[in-house]
mmCIF file of C-alpha atoms in Angstrom:
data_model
loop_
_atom_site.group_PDB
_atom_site.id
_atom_site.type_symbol
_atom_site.label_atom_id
_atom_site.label_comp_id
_atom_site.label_asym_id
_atom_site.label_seq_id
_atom_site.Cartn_x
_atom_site.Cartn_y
_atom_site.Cartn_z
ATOM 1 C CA UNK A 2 69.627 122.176 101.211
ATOM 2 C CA UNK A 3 73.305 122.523 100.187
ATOM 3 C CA UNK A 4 74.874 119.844 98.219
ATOM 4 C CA UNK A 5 78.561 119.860 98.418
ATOM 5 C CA UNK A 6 80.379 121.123 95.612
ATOM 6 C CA UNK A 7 82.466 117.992 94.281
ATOM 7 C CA UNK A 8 79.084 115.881 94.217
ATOM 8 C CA UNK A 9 78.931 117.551 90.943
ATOM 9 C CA UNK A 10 81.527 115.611 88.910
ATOM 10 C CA UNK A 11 81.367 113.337 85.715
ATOM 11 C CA UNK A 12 80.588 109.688 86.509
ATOM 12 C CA UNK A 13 84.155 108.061 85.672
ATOM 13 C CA UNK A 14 84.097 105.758 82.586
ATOM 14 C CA UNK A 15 83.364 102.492 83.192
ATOM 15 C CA UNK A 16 86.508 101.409 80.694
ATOM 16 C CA UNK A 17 88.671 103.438 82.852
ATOM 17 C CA UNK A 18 91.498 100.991 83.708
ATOM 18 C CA UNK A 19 91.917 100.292 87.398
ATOM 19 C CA UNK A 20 94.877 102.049 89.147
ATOM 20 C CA UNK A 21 95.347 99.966 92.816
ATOM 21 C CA UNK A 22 95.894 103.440 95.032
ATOM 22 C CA UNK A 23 94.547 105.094 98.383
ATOM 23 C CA UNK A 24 91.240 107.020 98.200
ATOM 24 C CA UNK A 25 92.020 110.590 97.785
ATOM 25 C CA UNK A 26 91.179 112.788 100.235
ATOM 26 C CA UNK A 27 89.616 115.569 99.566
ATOM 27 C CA UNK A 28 91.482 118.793 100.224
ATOM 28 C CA UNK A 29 91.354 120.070 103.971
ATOM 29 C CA UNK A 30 89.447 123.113 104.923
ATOM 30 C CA UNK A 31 91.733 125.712 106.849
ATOM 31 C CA UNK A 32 89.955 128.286 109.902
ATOM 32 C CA UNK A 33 91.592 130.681 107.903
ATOM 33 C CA UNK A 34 89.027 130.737 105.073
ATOM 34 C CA UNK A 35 86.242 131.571 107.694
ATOM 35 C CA UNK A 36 88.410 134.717 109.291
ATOM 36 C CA UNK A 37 88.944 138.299 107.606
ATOM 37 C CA UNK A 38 91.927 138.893 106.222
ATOM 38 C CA UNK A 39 92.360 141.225 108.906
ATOM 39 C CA UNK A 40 91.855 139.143 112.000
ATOM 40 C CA UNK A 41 93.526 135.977 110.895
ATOM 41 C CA UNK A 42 96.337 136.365 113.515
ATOM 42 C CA UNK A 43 93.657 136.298 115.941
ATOM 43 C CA UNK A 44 92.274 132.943 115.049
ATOM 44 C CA UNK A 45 94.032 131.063 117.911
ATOM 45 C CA UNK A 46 93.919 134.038 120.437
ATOM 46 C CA UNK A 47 90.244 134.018 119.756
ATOM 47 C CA UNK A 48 90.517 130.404 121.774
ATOM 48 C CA UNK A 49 92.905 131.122 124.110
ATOM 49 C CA UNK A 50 90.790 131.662 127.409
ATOM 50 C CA UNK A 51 93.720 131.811 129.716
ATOM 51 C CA UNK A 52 93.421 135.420 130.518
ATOM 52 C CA UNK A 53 89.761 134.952 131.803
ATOM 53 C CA UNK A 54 90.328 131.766 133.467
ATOM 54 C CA UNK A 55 93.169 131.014 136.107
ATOM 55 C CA UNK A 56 92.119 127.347 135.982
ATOM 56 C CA UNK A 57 93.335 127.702 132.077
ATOM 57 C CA UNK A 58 96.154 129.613 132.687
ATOM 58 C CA UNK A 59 97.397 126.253 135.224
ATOM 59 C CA UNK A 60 96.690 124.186 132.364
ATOM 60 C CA UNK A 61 98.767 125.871 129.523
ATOM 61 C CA UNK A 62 101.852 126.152 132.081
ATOM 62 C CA UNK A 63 101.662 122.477 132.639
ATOM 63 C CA UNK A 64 101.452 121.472 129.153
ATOM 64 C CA UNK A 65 104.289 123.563 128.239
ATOM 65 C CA UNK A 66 106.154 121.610 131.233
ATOM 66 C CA UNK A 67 105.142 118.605 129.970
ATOM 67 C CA UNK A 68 105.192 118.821 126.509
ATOM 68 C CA UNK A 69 109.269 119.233 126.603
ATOM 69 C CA UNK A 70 110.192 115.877 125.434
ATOM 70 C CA UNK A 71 108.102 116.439 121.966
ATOM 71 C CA UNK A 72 110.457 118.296 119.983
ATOM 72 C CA UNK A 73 113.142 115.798 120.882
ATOM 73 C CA UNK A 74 111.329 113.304 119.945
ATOM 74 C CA UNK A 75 110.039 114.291 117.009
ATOM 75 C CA UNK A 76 114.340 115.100 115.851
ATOM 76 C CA UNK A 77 115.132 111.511 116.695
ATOM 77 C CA UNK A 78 112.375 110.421 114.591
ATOM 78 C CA UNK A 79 113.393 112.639 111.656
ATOM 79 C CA UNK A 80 117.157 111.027 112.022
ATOM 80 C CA UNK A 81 115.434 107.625 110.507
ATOM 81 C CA UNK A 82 112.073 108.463 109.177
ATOM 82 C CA UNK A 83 112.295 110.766 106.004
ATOM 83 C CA UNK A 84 108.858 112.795 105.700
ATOM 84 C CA UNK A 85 106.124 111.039 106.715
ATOM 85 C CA UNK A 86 105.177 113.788 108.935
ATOM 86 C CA UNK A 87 101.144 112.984 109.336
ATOM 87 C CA UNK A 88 102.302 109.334 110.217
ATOM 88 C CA UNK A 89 104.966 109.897 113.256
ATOM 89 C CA UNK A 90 102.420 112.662 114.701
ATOM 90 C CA UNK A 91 99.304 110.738 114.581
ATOM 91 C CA UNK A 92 101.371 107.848 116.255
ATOM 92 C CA UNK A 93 102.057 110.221 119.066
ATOM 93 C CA UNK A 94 98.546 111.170 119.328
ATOM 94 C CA UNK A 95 97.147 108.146 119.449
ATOM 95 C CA UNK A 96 100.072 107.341 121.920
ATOM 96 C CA UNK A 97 99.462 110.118 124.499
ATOM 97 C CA UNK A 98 95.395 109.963 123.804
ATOM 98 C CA UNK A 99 95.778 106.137 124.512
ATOM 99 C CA UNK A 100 93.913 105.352 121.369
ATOM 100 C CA UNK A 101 94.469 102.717 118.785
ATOM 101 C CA UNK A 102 95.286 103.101 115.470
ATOM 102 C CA UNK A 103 94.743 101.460 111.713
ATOM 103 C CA UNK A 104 97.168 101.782 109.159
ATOM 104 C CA UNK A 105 96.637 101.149 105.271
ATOM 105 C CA UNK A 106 99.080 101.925 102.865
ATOM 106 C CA UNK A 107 101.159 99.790 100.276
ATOM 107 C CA UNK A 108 104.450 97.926 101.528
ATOM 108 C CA UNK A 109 107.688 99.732 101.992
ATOM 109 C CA UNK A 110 106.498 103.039 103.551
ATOM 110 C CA UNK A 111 108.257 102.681 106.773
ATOM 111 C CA UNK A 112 105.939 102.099 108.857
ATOM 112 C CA UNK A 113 106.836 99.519 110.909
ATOM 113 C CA UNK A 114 110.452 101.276 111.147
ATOM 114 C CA UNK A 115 108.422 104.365 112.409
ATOM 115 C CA UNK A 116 106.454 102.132 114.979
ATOM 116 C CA UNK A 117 109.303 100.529 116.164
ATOM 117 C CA UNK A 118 112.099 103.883 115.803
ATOM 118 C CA UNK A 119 109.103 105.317 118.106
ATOM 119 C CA UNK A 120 109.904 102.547 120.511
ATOM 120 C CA UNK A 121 113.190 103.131 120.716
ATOM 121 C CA UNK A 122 113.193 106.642 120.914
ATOM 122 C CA UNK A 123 110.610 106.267 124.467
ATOM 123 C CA UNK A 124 112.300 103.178 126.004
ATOM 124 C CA UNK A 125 109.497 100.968 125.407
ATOM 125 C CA UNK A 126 109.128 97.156 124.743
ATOM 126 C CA UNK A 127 108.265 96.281 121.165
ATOM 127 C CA UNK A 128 106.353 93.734 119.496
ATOM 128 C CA UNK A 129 105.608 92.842 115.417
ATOM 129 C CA UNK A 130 102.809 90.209 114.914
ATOM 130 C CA UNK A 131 102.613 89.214 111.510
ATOM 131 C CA UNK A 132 99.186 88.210 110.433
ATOM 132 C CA UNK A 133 98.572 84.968 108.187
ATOM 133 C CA UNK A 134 95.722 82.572 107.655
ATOM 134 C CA UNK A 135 97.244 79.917 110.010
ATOM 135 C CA UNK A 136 97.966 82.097 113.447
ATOM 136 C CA UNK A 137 95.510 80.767 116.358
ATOM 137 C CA UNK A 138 94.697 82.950 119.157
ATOM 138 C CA UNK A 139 96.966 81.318 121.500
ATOM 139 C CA UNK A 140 100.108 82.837 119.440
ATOM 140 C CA UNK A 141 98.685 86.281 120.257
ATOM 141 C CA UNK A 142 97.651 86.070 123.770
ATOM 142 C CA UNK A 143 99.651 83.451 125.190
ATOM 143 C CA UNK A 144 98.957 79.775 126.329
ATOM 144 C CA UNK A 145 98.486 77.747 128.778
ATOM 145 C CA UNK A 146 101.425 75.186 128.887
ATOM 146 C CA UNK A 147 100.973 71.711 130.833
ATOM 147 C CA UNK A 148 103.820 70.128 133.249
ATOM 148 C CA UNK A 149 103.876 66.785 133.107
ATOM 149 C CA UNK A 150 106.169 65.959 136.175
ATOM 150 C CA UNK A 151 103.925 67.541 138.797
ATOM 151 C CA UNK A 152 100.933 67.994 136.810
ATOM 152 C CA UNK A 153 100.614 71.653 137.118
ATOM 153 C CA UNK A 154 99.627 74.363 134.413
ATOM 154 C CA UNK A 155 102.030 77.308 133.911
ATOM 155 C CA UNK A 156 101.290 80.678 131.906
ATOM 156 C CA UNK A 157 103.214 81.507 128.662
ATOM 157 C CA UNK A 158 102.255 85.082 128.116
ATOM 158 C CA UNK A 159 102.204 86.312 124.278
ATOM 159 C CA UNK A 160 103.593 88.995 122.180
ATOM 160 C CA UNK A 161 100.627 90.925 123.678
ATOM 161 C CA UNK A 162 102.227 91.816 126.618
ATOM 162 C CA UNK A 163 104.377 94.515 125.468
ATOM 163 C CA UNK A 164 103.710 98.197 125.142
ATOM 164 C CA UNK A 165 103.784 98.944 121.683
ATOM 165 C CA UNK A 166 102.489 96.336 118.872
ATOM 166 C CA UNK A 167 102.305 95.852 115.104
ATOM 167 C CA UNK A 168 99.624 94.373 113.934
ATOM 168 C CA UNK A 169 101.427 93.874 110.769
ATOM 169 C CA UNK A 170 98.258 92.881 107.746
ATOM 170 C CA UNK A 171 95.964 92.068 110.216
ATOM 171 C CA UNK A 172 93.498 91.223 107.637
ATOM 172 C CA UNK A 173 95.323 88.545 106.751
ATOM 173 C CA UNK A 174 94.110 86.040 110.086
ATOM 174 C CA UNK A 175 90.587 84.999 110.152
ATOM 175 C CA UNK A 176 88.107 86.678 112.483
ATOM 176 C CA UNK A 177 88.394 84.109 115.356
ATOM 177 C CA UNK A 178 92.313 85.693 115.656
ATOM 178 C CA UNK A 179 91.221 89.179 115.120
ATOM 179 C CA UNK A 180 89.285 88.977 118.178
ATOM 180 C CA UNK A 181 91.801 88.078 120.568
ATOM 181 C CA UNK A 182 92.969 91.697 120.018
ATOM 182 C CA UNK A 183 89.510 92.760 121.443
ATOM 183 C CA UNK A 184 89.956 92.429 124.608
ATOM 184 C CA UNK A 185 93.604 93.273 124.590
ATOM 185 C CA UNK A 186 92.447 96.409 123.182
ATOM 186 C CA UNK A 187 89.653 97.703 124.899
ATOM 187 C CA UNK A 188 90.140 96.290 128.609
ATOM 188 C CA UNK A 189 94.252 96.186 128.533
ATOM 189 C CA UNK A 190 94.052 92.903 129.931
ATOM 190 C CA UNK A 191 94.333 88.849 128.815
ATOM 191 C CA UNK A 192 92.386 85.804 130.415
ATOM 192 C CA UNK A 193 93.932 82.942 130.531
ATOM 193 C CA UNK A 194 92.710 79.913 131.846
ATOM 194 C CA UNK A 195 91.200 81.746 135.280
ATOM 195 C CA UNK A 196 93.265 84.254 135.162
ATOM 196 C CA UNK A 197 93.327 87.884 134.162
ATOM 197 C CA UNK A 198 96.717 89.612 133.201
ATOM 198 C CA UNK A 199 97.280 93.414 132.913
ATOM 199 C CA UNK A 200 99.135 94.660 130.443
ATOM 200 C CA UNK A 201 101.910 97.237 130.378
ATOM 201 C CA UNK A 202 101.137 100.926 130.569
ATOM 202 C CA UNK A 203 101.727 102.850 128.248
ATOM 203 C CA UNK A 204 100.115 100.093 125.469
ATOM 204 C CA UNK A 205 99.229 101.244 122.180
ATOM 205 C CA UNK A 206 98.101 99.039 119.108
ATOM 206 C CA UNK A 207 99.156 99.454 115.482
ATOM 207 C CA UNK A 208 97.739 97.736 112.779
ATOM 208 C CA UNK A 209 98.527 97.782 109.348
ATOM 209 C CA UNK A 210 95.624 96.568 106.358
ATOM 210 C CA UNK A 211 97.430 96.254 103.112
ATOM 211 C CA UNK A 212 95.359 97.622 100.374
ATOM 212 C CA UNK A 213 96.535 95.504 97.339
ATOM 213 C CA UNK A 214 96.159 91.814 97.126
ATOM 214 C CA UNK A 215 92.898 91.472 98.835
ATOM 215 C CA UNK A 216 92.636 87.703 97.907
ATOM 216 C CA UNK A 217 92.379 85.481 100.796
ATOM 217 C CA UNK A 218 92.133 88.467 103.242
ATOM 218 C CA UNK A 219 89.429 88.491 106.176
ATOM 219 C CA UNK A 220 87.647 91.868 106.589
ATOM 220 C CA UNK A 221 87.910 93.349 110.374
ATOM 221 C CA UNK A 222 84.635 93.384 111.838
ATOM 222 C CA UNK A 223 83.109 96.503 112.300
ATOM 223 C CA UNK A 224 83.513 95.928 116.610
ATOM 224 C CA UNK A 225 87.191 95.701 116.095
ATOM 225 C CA UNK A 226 87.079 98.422 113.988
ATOM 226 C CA UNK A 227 85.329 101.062 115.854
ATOM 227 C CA UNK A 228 87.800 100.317 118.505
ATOM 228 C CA UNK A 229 90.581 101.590 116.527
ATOM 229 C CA UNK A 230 90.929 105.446 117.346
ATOM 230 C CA UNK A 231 92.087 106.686 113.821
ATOM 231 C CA UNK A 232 92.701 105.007 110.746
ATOM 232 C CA UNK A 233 95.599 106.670 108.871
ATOM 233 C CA UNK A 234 96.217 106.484 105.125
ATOM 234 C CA UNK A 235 99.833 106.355 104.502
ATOM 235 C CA UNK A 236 100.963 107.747 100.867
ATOM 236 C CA UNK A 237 104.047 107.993 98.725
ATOM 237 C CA UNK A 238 106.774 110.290 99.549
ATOM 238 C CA UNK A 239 107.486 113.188 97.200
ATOM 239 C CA UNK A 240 110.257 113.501 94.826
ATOM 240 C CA UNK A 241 112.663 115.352 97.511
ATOM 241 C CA UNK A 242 111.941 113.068 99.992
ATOM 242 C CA UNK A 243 112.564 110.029 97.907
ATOM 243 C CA UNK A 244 116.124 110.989 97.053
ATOM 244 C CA UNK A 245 116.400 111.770 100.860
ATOM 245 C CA UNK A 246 115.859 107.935 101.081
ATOM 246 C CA UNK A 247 117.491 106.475 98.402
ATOM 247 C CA UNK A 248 120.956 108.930 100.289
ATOM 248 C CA UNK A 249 120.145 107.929 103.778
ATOM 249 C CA UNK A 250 119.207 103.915 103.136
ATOM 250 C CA UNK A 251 120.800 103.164 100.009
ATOM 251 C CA UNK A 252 123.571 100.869 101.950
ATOM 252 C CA UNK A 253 124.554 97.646 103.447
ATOM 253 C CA UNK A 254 123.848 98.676 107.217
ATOM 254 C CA UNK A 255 121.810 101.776 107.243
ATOM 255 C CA UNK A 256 122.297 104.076 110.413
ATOM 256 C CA UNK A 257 119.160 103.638 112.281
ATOM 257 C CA UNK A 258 120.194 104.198 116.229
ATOM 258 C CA UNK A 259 118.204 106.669 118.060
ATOM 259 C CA UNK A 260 118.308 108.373 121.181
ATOM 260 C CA UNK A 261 116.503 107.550 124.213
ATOM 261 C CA UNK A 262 114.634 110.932 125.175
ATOM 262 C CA UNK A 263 111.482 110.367 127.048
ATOM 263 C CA UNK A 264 109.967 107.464 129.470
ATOM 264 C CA UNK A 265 107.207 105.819 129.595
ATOM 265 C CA UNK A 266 106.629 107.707 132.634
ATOM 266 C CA UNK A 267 106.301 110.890 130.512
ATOM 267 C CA UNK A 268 103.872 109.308 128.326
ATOM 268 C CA UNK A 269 101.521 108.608 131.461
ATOM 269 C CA UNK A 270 102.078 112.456 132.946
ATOM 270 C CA UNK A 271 101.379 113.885 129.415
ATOM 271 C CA UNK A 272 98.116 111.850 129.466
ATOM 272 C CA UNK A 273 97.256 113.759 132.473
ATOM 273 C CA UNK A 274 97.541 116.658 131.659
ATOM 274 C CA UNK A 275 95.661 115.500 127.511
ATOM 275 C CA UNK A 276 92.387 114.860 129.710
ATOM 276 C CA UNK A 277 92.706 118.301 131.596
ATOM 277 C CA UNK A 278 93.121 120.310 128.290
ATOM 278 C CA UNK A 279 90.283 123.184 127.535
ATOM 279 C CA UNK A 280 87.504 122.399 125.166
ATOM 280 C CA UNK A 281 85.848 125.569 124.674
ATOM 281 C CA UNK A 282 81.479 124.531 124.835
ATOM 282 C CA UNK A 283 81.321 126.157 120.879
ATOM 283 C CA UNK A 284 84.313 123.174 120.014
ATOM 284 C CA UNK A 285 82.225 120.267 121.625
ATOM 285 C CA UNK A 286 78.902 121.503 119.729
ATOM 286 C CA UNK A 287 81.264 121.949 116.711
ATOM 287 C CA UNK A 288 82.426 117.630 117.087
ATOM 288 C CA UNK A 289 79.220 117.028 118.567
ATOM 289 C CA UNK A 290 77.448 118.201 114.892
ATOM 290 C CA UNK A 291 80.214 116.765 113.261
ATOM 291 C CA UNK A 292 79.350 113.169 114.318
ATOM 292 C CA UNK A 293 75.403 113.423 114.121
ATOM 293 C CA UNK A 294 75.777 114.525 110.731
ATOM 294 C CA UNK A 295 77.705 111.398 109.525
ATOM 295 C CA UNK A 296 73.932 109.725 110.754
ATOM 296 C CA UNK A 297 71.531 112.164 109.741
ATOM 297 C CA UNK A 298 73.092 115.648 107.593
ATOM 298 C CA UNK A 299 68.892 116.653 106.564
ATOM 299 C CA UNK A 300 68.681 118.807 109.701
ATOM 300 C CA UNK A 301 72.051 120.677 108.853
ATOM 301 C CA UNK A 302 70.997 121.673 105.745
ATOM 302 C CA UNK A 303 73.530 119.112 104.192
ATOM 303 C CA UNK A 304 72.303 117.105 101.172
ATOM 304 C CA UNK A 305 74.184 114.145 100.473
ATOM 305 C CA UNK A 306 71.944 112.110 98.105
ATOM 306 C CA UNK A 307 71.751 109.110 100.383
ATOM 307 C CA UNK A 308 75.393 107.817 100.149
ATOM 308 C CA UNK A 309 75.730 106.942 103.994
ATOM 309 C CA UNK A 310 74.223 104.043 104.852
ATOM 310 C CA UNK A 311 75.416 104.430 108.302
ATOM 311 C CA UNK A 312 77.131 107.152 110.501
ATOM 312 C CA UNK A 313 79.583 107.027 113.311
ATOM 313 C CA UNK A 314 79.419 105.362 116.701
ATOM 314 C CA UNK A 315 79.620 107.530 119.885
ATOM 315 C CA UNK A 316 83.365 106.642 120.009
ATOM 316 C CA UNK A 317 83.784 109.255 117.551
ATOM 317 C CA UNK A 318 82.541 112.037 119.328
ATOM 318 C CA UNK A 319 85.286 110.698 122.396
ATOM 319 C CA UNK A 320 87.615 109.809 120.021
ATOM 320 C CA UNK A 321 87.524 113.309 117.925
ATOM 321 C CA UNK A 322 87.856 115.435 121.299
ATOM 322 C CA UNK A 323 90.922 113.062 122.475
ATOM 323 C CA UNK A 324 92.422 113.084 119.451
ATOM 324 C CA UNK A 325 91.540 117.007 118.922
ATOM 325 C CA UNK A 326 93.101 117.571 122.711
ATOM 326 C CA UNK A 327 96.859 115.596 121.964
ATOM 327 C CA UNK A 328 97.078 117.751 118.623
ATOM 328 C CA UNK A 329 96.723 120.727 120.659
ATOM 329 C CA UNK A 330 99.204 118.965 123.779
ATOM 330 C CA UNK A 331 101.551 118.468 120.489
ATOM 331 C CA UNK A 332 101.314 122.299 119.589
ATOM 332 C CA UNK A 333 102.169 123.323 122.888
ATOM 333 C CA UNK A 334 98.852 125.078 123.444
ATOM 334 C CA UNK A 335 96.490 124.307 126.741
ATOM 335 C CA UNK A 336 93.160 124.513 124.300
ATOM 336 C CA UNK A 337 91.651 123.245 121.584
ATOM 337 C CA UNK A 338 90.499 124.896 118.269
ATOM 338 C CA UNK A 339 88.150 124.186 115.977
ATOM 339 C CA UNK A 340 91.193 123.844 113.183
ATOM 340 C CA UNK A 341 92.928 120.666 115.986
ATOM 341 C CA UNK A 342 89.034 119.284 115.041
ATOM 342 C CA UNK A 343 89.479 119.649 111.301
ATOM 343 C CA UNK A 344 92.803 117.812 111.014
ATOM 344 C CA UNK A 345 91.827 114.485 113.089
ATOM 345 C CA UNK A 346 88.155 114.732 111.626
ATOM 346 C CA UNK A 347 89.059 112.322 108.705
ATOM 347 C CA UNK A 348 91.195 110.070 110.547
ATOM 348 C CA UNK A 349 88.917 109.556 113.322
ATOM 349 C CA UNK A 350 85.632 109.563 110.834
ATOM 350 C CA UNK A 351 86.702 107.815 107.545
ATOM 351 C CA UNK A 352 86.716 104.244 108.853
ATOM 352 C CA UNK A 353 83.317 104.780 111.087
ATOM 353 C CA UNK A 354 81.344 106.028 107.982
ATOM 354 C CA UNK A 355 80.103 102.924 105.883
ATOM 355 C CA UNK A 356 78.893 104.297 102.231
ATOM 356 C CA UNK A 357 76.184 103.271 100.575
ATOM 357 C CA UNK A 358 76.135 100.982 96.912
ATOM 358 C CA UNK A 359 75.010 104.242 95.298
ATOM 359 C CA UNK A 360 78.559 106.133 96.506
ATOM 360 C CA UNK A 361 80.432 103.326 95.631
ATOM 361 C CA UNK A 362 79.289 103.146 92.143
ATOM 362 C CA UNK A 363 80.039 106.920 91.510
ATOM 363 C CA UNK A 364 83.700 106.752 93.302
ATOM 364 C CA UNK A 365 82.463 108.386 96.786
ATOM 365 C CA UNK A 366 84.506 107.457 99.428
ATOM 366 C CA UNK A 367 84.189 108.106 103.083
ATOM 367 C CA UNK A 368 86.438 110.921 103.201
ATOM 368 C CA UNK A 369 84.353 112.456 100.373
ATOM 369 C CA UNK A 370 81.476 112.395 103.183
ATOM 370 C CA UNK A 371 83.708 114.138 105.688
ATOM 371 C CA UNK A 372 84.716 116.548 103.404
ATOM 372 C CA UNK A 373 81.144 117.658 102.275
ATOM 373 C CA UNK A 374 80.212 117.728 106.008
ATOM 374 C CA UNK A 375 83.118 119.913 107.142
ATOM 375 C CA UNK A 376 82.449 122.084 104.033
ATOM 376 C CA UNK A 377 78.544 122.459 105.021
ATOM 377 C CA UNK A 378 78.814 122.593 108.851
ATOM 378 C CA UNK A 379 79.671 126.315 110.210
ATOM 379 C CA UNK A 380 83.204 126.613 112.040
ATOM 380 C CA UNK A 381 82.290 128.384 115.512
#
């Protein structure tokens, strides 16, 4: 039975004073360290089936058509958003994957300028909800309004219906407002009254959770959770990239126009061609092992002293191979490697994965879990 190596560590001191910061995650395992020296530049031609199959080969010539309006994208992004790198390109995977995603991260790291400089930048309609203990459903979904002069009802639709939203400290609003998003979420649609609404296409939720100040906050329940595709942890930007800041939005009116350079119509082609992206049979046992050992790591040989008290929902396995399939759309590539699997796995995994009271005494944290299960599963 292998334990992971960074089990082994000194319990911290109990007098150890409290430093409010994001868990740390534990150091990312590269396909590199499982490939000869030698063959390294083979790792991704190892995946690359298009020369066997023509259906492939149709595949990676319409991602590269499709894919054009990335780079753009990503350089209008960069003209307002210093670093920040993970955060724009997990937005625009969980935009083209048409997944949700959680945020948490302290205030002031740009990330409802990203969400809404990502707006811009497609065309799109945008939305900010901010969260607080008084908010009723009815200022989320919409309303129905009554007219007194010819006693009919009439619809007031809600922030909802636009195509991208912030959630902004969504823990903030009790539970009975948190699950207004639900169906918002997972059907795309409102009721009101009798009535079902769609809602716009592309539609893409982003939440933020605050993780200071957690007095009079509501936890999400774990349904609304699991519904989120990724949960990202936002951190500080480095020295560089702070002075890059502090030159770029150190004045009265800070330049933040962008460039309109793809549609929403390209959005809803280059989810298309997401779903038709290869996923070798090796990958999907690779996310498929992934997931079942967040429940039960005995039969993989992985020992990790009873610190998950549960594992992930089926959602991850769809979730990892979506997510896993836009990193690879992003790359310009027509297949997916195991390394596309290993970058989403903690973003996909960490907020699935509920510890147990034994890891949370000795400073475990979810992304510890995913860390000793990528280390102790074999990369195909």
């Amino acid at each position: 039975m292998k334990t992971p190596s960074f089990w082994n560590k000194p319990s911290p001191s109990a007098e150890a004073p409290y430093v409010p910061a994001p868990p740390q995650v534990a150091p990312d395992f590269s396909a590199e360290k499982y490939t000869v020296p030698s063959a390294r530049g083979s790792v991704l031609r190892q995946w690359d089936r298009s020369g066997e199959n023509p259906s492939i080969r149709e595949v990676q010539d319409h991602v590269q058509k499709a894919s054009t309006w990335v780079q753009p994208l990503q350089q209008q992004m960069a003209r307002v958003i210093v670093g920040q790198e993970q955060l724009i390109d997990r937005l625009m995977v969980g935009l083209i994957s048409n997944g949700h995603i959680l945020l948490e991260g302290v205030p002031g790291l740009a990330k409802t300028l990203a969400l809404k400089t990502l707006s811009s930048a497609i065309g799109l309609h945008f939305q900010r909800l901010q969260f607080t203990p008084d908010m009723l459903p009815a200022d989320i979904v919409g309303t129905m309004i009554y007219n007194p002069r010819d006693g009919t009802f009439s619809t007031k639709h809600g922030p909802v219906f636009a195509n991208l939203i912030l959630a902004d400290e969504i823990n903030r609003a009790p539970a009975k407002v948190q699950s207004a998003l639900l169906e918002a979420m997972q059907e795309r649609q409102v009721t009101l009254g009798d009535e079902t609404y769609k809602l716009p296409d592309p539609f893409l939720v982003l939440a933020t959770q605050n993780p200071l100040e957690q007095e009079g906050t509501y936890p999400l329940p774990e349904a609304q959770v699991d519904r989120f595709m990724m949960k990202v942890i936002v951190g500080y930007p480095n020295r560089a990239e702070e002075r890059a800041i502090l030159d770029a939005m150190a004045v009265t009116e800070p330049s933040l126009d962008v460039q309109s350079v793809v549609t929403g119509e390209d959005i809803i082609n280059a989810r298309r061609v997401v779903s038709s992206i290869y996923v070798d049979d090796k990958v999907k046992d690779y996310i498929v092992d992934i997931v079942l050992a967040t429940r039960d790591p005995k039969p993989y040989g992985i020992d990790l002293n009873g610190y998950v008290q549960w594992g992930a929902s089926p959602r991850a396995t769809i979730g990892l191979t979506l997510a896993a399939r836009a990193h690879a759309f992003l790359q310009g590539r027509g297949y997916v490697t195991p390394q596309d699997v290993k970058d989403l796995a903690y973003d996909v995994l960490r907020h699935r994965i509920a510890v147990s009271y034994e890891a949370e005494a000795e400073n475990i944290a979810s992304e510890n879990i995913v860390a000793g299960i990528l280390e102790g599963l074999p990369v195909p």
